[in-house]
Structures are given as structure tokens and as C-alpha cells.
Amino acid sequence: MNLSLKTFLCGISLTFLTVYIVLAFCITLHVHFQSSAKRSQEIMSVNMNMVDISLHGLDINSYENLHQAKRNKNNCQKEVRNFVFIKCMKCATETLASVFRRFGYIRDLNFILPVKRNLYLGWPFPLQMTDIRQSKYQFNILAEHSIFNHSFMKTLMPNDTTFITILRNPWQQVKSTINYFDISEIANVPNQSFKTYFEHMEYYDSVYGNPKNNLKRWCIPDGFSMTRNILAHCVGMPLGFPTGTENILGNESEVNKYIEHLKSSFDLVLIADYFEESLVLLKRKMCWSFKDIVYHYSNKGDYKNEDLKDLPPRGKYFDIHRNWSSIDYKLFNEFNETFWTEISDEGPDFYEELNLFRTVQTKVKEFCFKQQMWKIPKSVLSFSGSRFEAGFIVTGEECVLMSTYLLPVLWARHYEKEGVAPDNITYEKPVKGCSM
């Protein structure tokens, strides 16, 4: 397909319903023509022409009834609908964000969305009002990449907002990052050897961040390290980026003080290494249901180098990274401990519910994607009730929602609700972050 046809299709004036389909189609075209952008976001390959992504087939009352029954069983008082989710790179955050987008979309909640066609809310730069699409309605959910700023985010959200993030063992996270973002290749490491990269980490980190590699990095700004204390950066610890800002690296007392600030600011810190345990803990804390937390993996990249994937959390290369990114290890260890304390506090029936959820997840995955029931919107998978919640169903239409990148759909809803014209979708690289 040539570029003129691409421009024609993306410029057609359409009804609101058709905008859903064309937005996703245009994104797919753009990924085809801008191959480097695939690292910023892997769009799920659902045929949007086959299934209309709308609420016409979803019974909102059934969700309300399900949650009322669930609250009665688990002594939950109220389903949490106002929350901020801080996404840390390569921590299963796109998979979890897909759960959050689906939850809010079904309930017609109002999202804090990036401006223009941006994927990020300013990330990895500090969040500013200019990064946010303004709305005449109260915001309910923030779930796109942004740098945590508790005081600023509280001004955007209702008083009862729940703050959530998810961390990952830094060793697993950095290996995934090196693989997913082609860091060894962009940094011109000989033979793309991860061993050479680790042995000269500071040097190759500077090569990766050099302005001459800007277009290769695509989403990542000059001078930003993807391998050093990135978890701490995402949760807002001042570590000297952007250049000229405060840097507490090397000041142990200030680092400890900031970690205590995070403990008092976040209501829930999940651990990606224990993803399904995290989802069940989330379900309990938020008074949600199994139906809310079933998931489909997003942005799960295959390793190009199995030796990198299998590199154990011990030995020479592990020690190099632990010294290079010491704050991330400290941060992870602190919150991994609190995570297991919270699970212990849930009592022994937590694991009974976890096993039940794993059964539900397996059956939903089989129904939606192995049997491909997403192609048949009215198909139904039924679950009987348990001591944890009432029975429920999953439909083929909900399978589509589970496997679709909903950000463009949320943009389309924003245009309609706010009464504004869609953005000009001619591509331009933003000053901060990524754009479609």
C-alpha cells in the first residue's frame, strides 16, 4: 500500500463509530511505515472490522450485579474506580495497563490521556499540564507512562484516589530492556555481545544515549539511561534527569527518605515476578472481580539471545549491574518484602483464591484465543460461583477488549464526550516520548 493511499484512508471524515476502526487501522499502517516505532508500542493484531468495539453488547448492569455479589461475599464496601497507575518500563506494565484500560472503558470512566497522538504522559520527563488532554469532567484513571509526582497527581484526581505501581527484579528487568530496546545494537557493541556490554556498561550507556543515535532509539531521549536505576526514576526519585535537576544518587540518607515517601504515597506496590499473585492482591484491595483481572500478555518480546535470557542472578555480570543500578535493587528489595507481608496479612485463603484465578485465566485464554471466540462476539464462557464471588460469563466481545490496544479507542471516546474534533493524525515525532 503506498503512502498516498495511507494518507487518504487516515484523512476520511467519519462517524464516531467508524473512528474506532480507522484509528486502529491507521496505527497499524503507521507501524508498517515507521518500523522503528514498533519498539514504542506493539499493537495487538485484532481485525477491527470483524468486531465492533462498543458497549452495545456489554450489559453494564451485569457488571454492577457481579460486583455487588462479590462485595457481599468478601466484605468489600465499594469497588475502587479512581486510581493512578505508574508504569515502570518492562515490568509487565502494558499487560496490566490493558487490564486497567478495559476496566475503565467498560464503566465509561474518564482517563488522563496524552495530548496529540502521544503514547506517554511526558515520560521520561516530569509530568506537566501540557502533557495532558484537558477535560471538562473529573478524571478517574491515569494509566499511561508518566513519572510519579504524588503532590501534582493528587491535584488532578479525586480525593479517594488509589495509587498503584508494579516493580520487577532489576536483573530480570534490565535483561528484558536490553533485549526489547535493541540496546546492544544501538550502542554499537561488537557482535552485540551482552558480556561486552556489561563489562563496559558506563561507556556503552553513553553511546546509546548519544544524540547521533536519537532516531534509532525513537522514544528514548538523549542522555537518558535505560539500564541504570530506571525503576527509581519512574517512581519519581530525583536522579539528575533531565540534566540540571536534583540528583540524590550517592546520598544514602536522601534515598532512604525518598523510599519512605513512596511507602506512604503508594497504596499498592505489585511485583511483576509474581504477576498472578499481584493480580489477586489487586482484586482484593480494589474490590474487583476475576472478570476484571483476566489478562492477555502485551509487549512480551521474544529474546533474540537465549544466553542473555538465561544469565543467572549471580556472578560477574550480575554484580556489575547491581553496582551500576544499586538504587533499583534497594527499591525492589524494600517493596518485595512489603508485598509478601501484605499477602501474608490476607490469610491462607489467598492461595485458594489464587489457584481458582489461575483456573479461570487458563479457561479464558483457551476460550478467547485458542478457540478464537473473539471472532464470535455473542459466544459465551460461563463460570459458576465460588466462596470468593458470584458466577459470571465472558463473551467473545470481551475477548476483543482483552486483546485490543484501547488507547486509540479512548481517544475516540474523548472526542465524542468532549465535543472536540479528532486530532490531525499526520505523524510528527513529539519533543517528549513517542507518538503514533
Short mmCIF file of N, CA and C in Angstrom, two decimals, residues 157-269:
data_model
loop_
_atom_site.label_atom_id
_atom_site.label_comp_id
_atom_site.label_asym_id
_atom_site.label_seq_id
_atom_site.Cartn_x
_atom_site.Cartn_y
_atom_site.Cartn_z
N MET A 157 -6.70 14.36 40.48
CA MET A 157 -7.55 13.21 40.75
C MET A 157 -8.47 13.46 41.95
N PRO A 158 -9.53 12.65 42.08
CA PRO A 158 -10.41 12.75 43.25
C PRO A 158 -9.68 12.45 44.56
N ASN A 159 -10.27 12.85 45.67
CA ASN A 159 -9.62 12.68 46.99
C ASN A 159 -9.43 11.22 47.37
N ASP A 160 -10.28 10.33 46.85
CA ASP A 160 -10.21 8.92 47.24
C ASP A 160 -9.39 8.08 46.27
N THR A 161 -8.50 8.71 45.54
CA THR A 161 -7.69 8.01 44.53
C THR A 161 -6.72 7.02 45.17
N THR A 162 -6.62 5.83 44.57
CA THR A 162 -5.67 4.81 44.98
C THR A 162 -4.45 4.88 44.06
N PHE A 163 -3.25 4.85 44.66
CA PHE A 163 -2.00 4.93 43.89
C PHE A 163 -1.36 3.54 43.84
N ILE A 164 -1.04 3.11 42.61
CA ILE A 164 -0.56 1.75 42.36
C ILE A 164 0.67 1.82 41.46
N THR A 165 1.62 0.92 41.70
CA THR A 165 2.69 0.70 40.73
C THR A 165 3.08 -0.77 40.77
N ILE A 166 3.97 -1.16 39.88
CA ILE A 166 4.49 -2.52 39.85
C ILE A 166 5.98 -2.48 39.56
N LEU A 167 6.76 -3.22 40.33
CA LEU A 167 8.20 -3.29 40.16
C LEU A 167 8.59 -4.69 39.72
N ARG A 168 9.83 -4.83 39.31
CA ARG A 168 10.34 -6.13 38.85
C ARG A 168 11.76 -6.29 39.33
N ASN A 169 12.16 -7.52 39.59
CA ASN A 169 13.56 -7.77 39.94
C ASN A 169 14.45 -7.07 38.92
N PRO A 170 15.33 -6.15 39.36
CA PRO A 170 16.11 -5.34 38.40
C PRO A 170 16.95 -6.16 37.43
N TRP A 171 17.39 -7.35 37.84
CA TRP A 171 18.19 -8.17 36.94
C TRP A 171 17.34 -8.68 35.78
N GLN A 172 16.14 -9.15 36.08
CA GLN A 172 15.24 -9.59 35.01
C GLN A 172 14.79 -8.39 34.16
N GLN A 173 14.58 -7.28 34.82
CA GLN A 173 14.12 -6.08 34.11
C GLN A 173 15.16 -5.57 33.14
N VAL A 174 16.44 -5.53 33.55
CA VAL A 174 17.47 -4.98 32.66
C VAL A 174 17.72 -5.92 31.48
N LYS A 175 17.66 -7.22 31.70
CA LYS A 175 17.84 -8.15 30.58
C LYS A 175 16.72 -7.97 29.56
N SER A 176 15.50 -7.83 30.05
CA SER A 176 14.37 -7.60 29.16
C SER A 176 14.50 -6.28 28.42
N THR A 177 14.98 -5.26 29.10
CA THR A 177 15.16 -3.94 28.49
C THR A 177 16.22 -3.97 27.39
N ILE A 178 17.36 -4.59 27.67
CA ILE A 178 18.44 -4.69 26.68
C ILE A 178 17.92 -5.40 25.43
N ASN A 179 17.16 -6.46 25.64
CA ASN A 179 16.62 -7.22 24.52
C ASN A 179 15.56 -6.43 23.75
N TYR A 180 14.60 -5.88 24.46
CA TYR A 180 13.44 -5.26 23.81
C TYR A 180 13.81 -3.98 23.06
N PHE A 181 14.69 -3.18 23.64
CA PHE A 181 15.04 -1.89 23.05
C PHE A 181 16.30 -1.95 22.18
N ASP A 182 16.79 -3.14 21.87
CA ASP A 182 17.95 -3.30 20.99
C ASP A 182 19.14 -2.46 21.46
N ILE A 183 19.38 -2.45 22.75
CA ILE A 183 20.39 -1.55 23.31
C ILE A 183 21.79 -1.90 22.83
N SER A 184 22.14 -3.18 22.79
CA SER A 184 23.49 -3.56 22.34
C SER A 184 23.71 -3.16 20.89
N GLU A 185 22.68 -3.31 20.08
CA GLU A 185 22.81 -2.95 18.67
C GLU A 185 22.96 -1.44 18.51
N ILE A 186 22.11 -0.67 19.18
CA ILE A 186 22.16 0.79 19.04
C ILE A 186 23.45 1.35 19.62
N ALA A 187 23.97 0.72 20.68
CA ALA A 187 25.21 1.18 21.31
C ALA A 187 26.46 0.70 20.57
N ASN A 188 26.26 0.01 19.43
CA ASN A 188 27.38 -0.47 18.61
C ASN A 188 28.32 -1.39 19.38
N VAL A 189 27.76 -2.27 20.20
CA VAL A 189 28.56 -3.26 20.92
C VAL A 189 29.04 -4.31 19.91
N PRO A 190 30.33 -4.61 19.86
CA PRO A 190 30.84 -5.61 18.90
C PRO A 190 30.08 -6.93 19.01
N ASN A 191 29.58 -7.40 17.87
CA ASN A 191 28.81 -8.65 17.80
C ASN A 191 27.59 -8.63 18.71
N GLN A 192 27.19 -7.43 19.15
CA GLN A 192 26.05 -7.27 20.07
C GLN A 192 26.21 -8.17 21.29
N SER A 193 27.44 -8.31 21.75
CA SER A 193 27.75 -9.18 22.88
C SER A 193 27.27 -8.55 24.18
N PHE A 194 26.35 -9.21 24.87
CA PHE A 194 25.87 -8.66 26.14
C PHE A 194 26.98 -8.69 27.19
N LYS A 195 27.91 -9.65 27.07
CA LYS A 195 29.02 -9.71 28.02
C LYS A 195 29.91 -8.48 27.87
N THR A 196 30.20 -8.10 26.62
CA THR A 196 30.99 -6.89 26.38
C THR A 196 30.23 -5.67 26.89
N TYR A 197 28.93 -5.65 26.67
CA TYR A 197 28.11 -4.52 27.15
C TYR A 197 28.23 -4.39 28.67
N PHE A 198 28.06 -5.48 29.39
CA PHE A 198 28.12 -5.41 30.86
C PHE A 198 29.52 -5.04 31.34
N GLU A 199 30.53 -5.54 30.66
CA GLU A 199 31.91 -5.26 31.09
C GLU A 199 32.29 -3.81 30.91
N HIS A 200 31.60 -3.10 30.00
CA HIS A 200 31.88 -1.68 29.74
C HIS A 200 30.56 -0.90 29.77
N MET A 201 29.81 -1.11 30.83
CA MET A 201 28.42 -0.64 30.87
C MET A 201 28.32 0.88 30.80
N GLU A 202 29.15 1.57 31.54
CA GLU A 202 29.06 3.03 31.55
C GLU A 202 29.36 3.60 30.16
N TYR A 203 30.37 3.05 29.50
CA TYR A 203 30.74 3.54 28.17
C TYR A 203 29.60 3.31 27.18
N TYR A 204 29.10 2.08 27.12
CA TYR A 204 28.06 1.79 26.13
C TYR A 204 26.73 2.46 26.46
N ASP A 205 26.51 2.74 27.73
CA ASP A 205 25.32 3.51 28.10
C ASP A 205 25.40 4.91 27.51
N SER A 206 26.60 5.50 27.53
CA SER A 206 26.76 6.84 26.96
C SER A 206 26.65 6.81 25.44
N VAL A 207 27.13 5.75 24.81
CA VAL A 207 26.98 5.62 23.35
C VAL A 207 25.51 5.50 22.99
N TYR A 208 24.78 4.69 23.73
CA TYR A 208 23.35 4.52 23.47
C TYR A 208 22.61 5.85 23.57
N GLY A 209 22.97 6.67 24.55
CA GLY A 209 22.28 7.94 24.76
C GLY A 209 22.82 9.09 23.93
N ASN A 210 23.82 8.83 23.08
CA ASN A 210 24.41 9.89 22.26
C ASN A 210 23.39 10.44 21.26
N PRO A 211 23.35 11.77 21.06
CA PRO A 211 22.38 12.35 20.12
C PRO A 211 22.43 11.75 18.72
N LYS A 212 23.57 11.24 18.28
CA LYS A 212 23.66 10.69 16.92
C LYS A 212 22.80 9.42 16.78
N ASN A 213 22.43 8.82 17.92
CA ASN A 213 21.58 7.62 17.88
C ASN A 213 20.13 7.93 18.19
N ASN A 214 19.76 9.20 18.14
CA ASN A 214 18.41 9.61 18.53
C ASN A 214 17.33 8.90 17.73
N LEU A 215 17.47 8.86 16.41
CA LEU A 215 16.44 8.25 15.59
C LEU A 215 16.35 6.74 15.79
N LYS A 216 17.47 6.10 16.10
CA LYS A 216 17.45 4.67 16.36
C LYS A 216 16.72 4.35 17.66
N ARG A 217 16.89 5.22 18.66
CA ARG A 217 16.23 5.00 19.95
C ARG A 217 14.74 5.27 19.86
N TRP A 218 14.36 6.18 19.00
CA TRP A 218 12.98 6.56 18.73
C TRP A 218 12.29 7.22 19.92
N CYS A 219 11.95 6.45 20.93
CA CYS A 219 11.17 7.00 22.06
C CYS A 219 12.04 7.56 23.18
N ILE A 220 13.29 7.20 23.20
CA ILE A 220 14.15 7.48 24.35
C ILE A 220 14.99 8.72 24.08
N PRO A 221 14.94 9.73 24.97
CA PRO A 221 15.65 10.98 24.71
C PRO A 221 17.16 10.85 24.89
N ASP A 222 17.87 11.83 24.35
CA ASP A 222 19.33 11.88 24.50
C ASP A 222 19.70 11.91 25.98
N GLY A 223 20.74 11.15 26.31
CA GLY A 223 21.30 11.22 27.66
C GLY A 223 20.53 10.46 28.72
N PHE A 224 19.46 9.75 28.32
CA PHE A 224 18.67 9.02 29.32
C PHE A 224 19.13 7.57 29.36
N SER A 225 19.39 7.06 30.57
CA SER A 225 19.85 5.69 30.73
C SER A 225 18.66 4.75 30.92
N MET A 226 18.64 3.70 30.09
CA MET A 226 17.60 2.69 30.21
C MET A 226 18.03 1.54 31.11
N THR A 227 19.26 1.57 31.58
CA THR A 227 19.78 0.43 32.34
C THR A 227 20.22 0.80 33.76
N ARG A 228 20.14 2.06 34.10
CA ARG A 228 20.61 2.48 35.43
C ARG A 228 19.48 3.12 36.24
N ASN A 229 19.04 2.44 37.28
CA ASN A 229 18.05 2.97 38.23
C ASN A 229 16.79 3.49 37.55
N ILE A 230 16.34 2.79 36.51
CA ILE A 230 15.17 3.27 35.78
C ILE A 230 13.89 3.08 36.59
N LEU A 231 13.84 2.05 37.44
CA LEU A 231 12.66 1.88 38.28
C LEU A 231 12.53 3.06 39.24
N ALA A 232 13.64 3.44 39.85
CA ALA A 232 13.62 4.57 40.78
C ALA A 232 13.23 5.85 40.06
N HIS A 233 13.72 6.01 38.83
CA HIS A 233 13.36 7.20 38.06
C HIS A 233 11.86 7.24 37.79
N CYS A 234 11.28 6.11 37.43
CA CYS A 234 9.85 6.08 37.09
C CYS A 234 8.97 6.44 38.29
N VAL A 235 9.42 6.06 39.48
CA VAL A 235 8.62 6.42 40.67
C VAL A 235 9.05 7.77 41.24
N GLY A 236 9.75 8.56 40.42
CA GLY A 236 9.97 9.96 40.73
C GLY A 236 11.18 10.31 41.56
N MET A 237 12.05 9.36 41.85
CA MET A 237 13.24 9.69 42.63
C MET A 237 14.13 10.63 41.83
N PRO A 238 14.57 11.74 42.42
CA PRO A 238 15.39 12.71 41.67
C PRO A 238 16.82 12.19 41.47
N LEU A 239 17.12 11.82 40.23
CA LEU A 239 18.42 11.20 39.91
C LEU A 239 19.13 11.93 38.78
N GLY A 240 18.82 13.21 38.60
CA GLY A 240 19.61 14.03 37.68
C GLY A 240 19.14 14.06 36.25
N PHE A 241 17.94 13.52 35.97
CA PHE A 241 17.36 13.67 34.63
C PHE A 241 16.03 14.38 34.77
N PRO A 242 15.81 15.42 33.94
CA PRO A 242 16.70 15.98 32.91
C PRO A 242 17.94 16.65 33.52
N THR A 243 18.92 16.88 32.67
CA THR A 243 20.17 17.50 33.10
C THR A 243 19.91 18.78 33.85
N GLY A 244 20.59 18.93 34.98
CA GLY A 244 20.43 20.15 35.78
C GLY A 244 19.45 20.02 36.93
N THR A 245 18.71 18.90 36.98
CA THR A 245 17.78 18.70 38.08
C THR A 245 18.48 17.99 39.25
N GLU A 246 17.81 17.95 40.38
CA GLU A 246 18.39 17.37 41.59
C GLU A 246 18.80 15.92 41.36
N ASN A 247 19.91 15.53 41.99
CA ASN A 247 20.41 14.17 41.86
C ASN A 247 20.85 13.67 43.24
N ILE A 248 20.10 12.72 43.80
CA ILE A 248 20.44 12.21 45.13
C ILE A 248 21.22 10.90 45.05
N LEU A 249 21.64 10.51 43.84
CA LEU A 249 22.47 9.31 43.69
C LEU A 249 23.73 9.49 44.54
N GLY A 250 24.02 8.53 45.39
CA GLY A 250 25.19 8.62 46.25
C GLY A 250 24.88 9.20 47.62
N ASN A 251 23.66 9.70 47.82
CA ASN A 251 23.26 10.25 49.12
C ASN A 251 22.30 9.25 49.77
N GLU A 252 22.84 8.32 50.53
CA GLU A 252 22.05 7.21 51.05
C GLU A 252 20.89 7.66 51.92
N SER A 253 21.12 8.68 52.74
CA SER A 253 20.05 9.13 53.63
C SER A 253 18.88 9.71 52.84
N GLU A 254 19.17 10.44 51.75
CA GLU A 254 18.10 11.00 50.92
C GLU A 254 17.37 9.90 50.14
N VAL A 255 18.13 8.91 49.70
CA VAL A 255 17.50 7.77 49.01
C VAL A 255 16.54 7.07 49.96
N ASN A 256 16.98 6.81 51.19
CA ASN A 256 16.13 6.14 52.18
C ASN A 256 14.90 6.99 52.49
N LYS A 257 15.10 8.29 52.58
CA LYS A 257 13.97 9.18 52.86
C LYS A 257 12.95 9.14 51.73
N TYR A 258 13.44 9.07 50.49
CA TYR A 258 12.51 9.03 49.36
C TYR A 258 11.76 7.69 49.33
N ILE A 259 12.42 6.61 49.67
CA ILE A 259 11.74 5.32 49.71
C ILE A 259 10.63 5.34 50.76
N GLU A 260 10.88 5.97 51.88
CA GLU A 260 9.82 6.11 52.89
C GLU A 260 8.67 6.95 52.36
N HIS A 261 9.00 7.97 51.58
CA HIS A 261 7.95 8.78 50.93
C HIS A 261 7.10 7.91 50.01
N LEU A 262 7.74 7.01 49.29
CA LEU A 262 6.99 6.12 48.39
C LEU A 262 6.09 5.18 49.19
N LYS A 263 6.59 4.68 50.31
CA LYS A 263 5.79 3.77 51.13
C LYS A 263 4.53 4.45 51.65
N SER A 264 4.63 5.72 51.95
CA SER A 264 3.46 6.44 52.45
C SER A 264 2.55 6.94 51.33
N SER A 265 3.07 6.99 50.10
CA SER A 265 2.31 7.54 48.98
C SER A 265 1.55 6.48 48.19
N PHE A 266 2.16 5.31 48.01
CA PHE A 266 1.52 4.25 47.24
C PHE A 266 0.65 3.38 48.14
N ASP A 267 -0.54 3.10 47.66
CA ASP A 267 -1.44 2.20 48.37
C ASP A 267 -1.14 0.74 48.06
N LEU A 268 -0.56 0.50 46.89
CA LEU A 268 -0.31 -0.86 46.46
C LEU A 268 0.89 -0.89 45.52
N VAL A 269 1.92 -1.65 45.89
CA VAL A 269 3.08 -1.86 45.03
C VAL A 269 3.14 -3.35 44.71
#
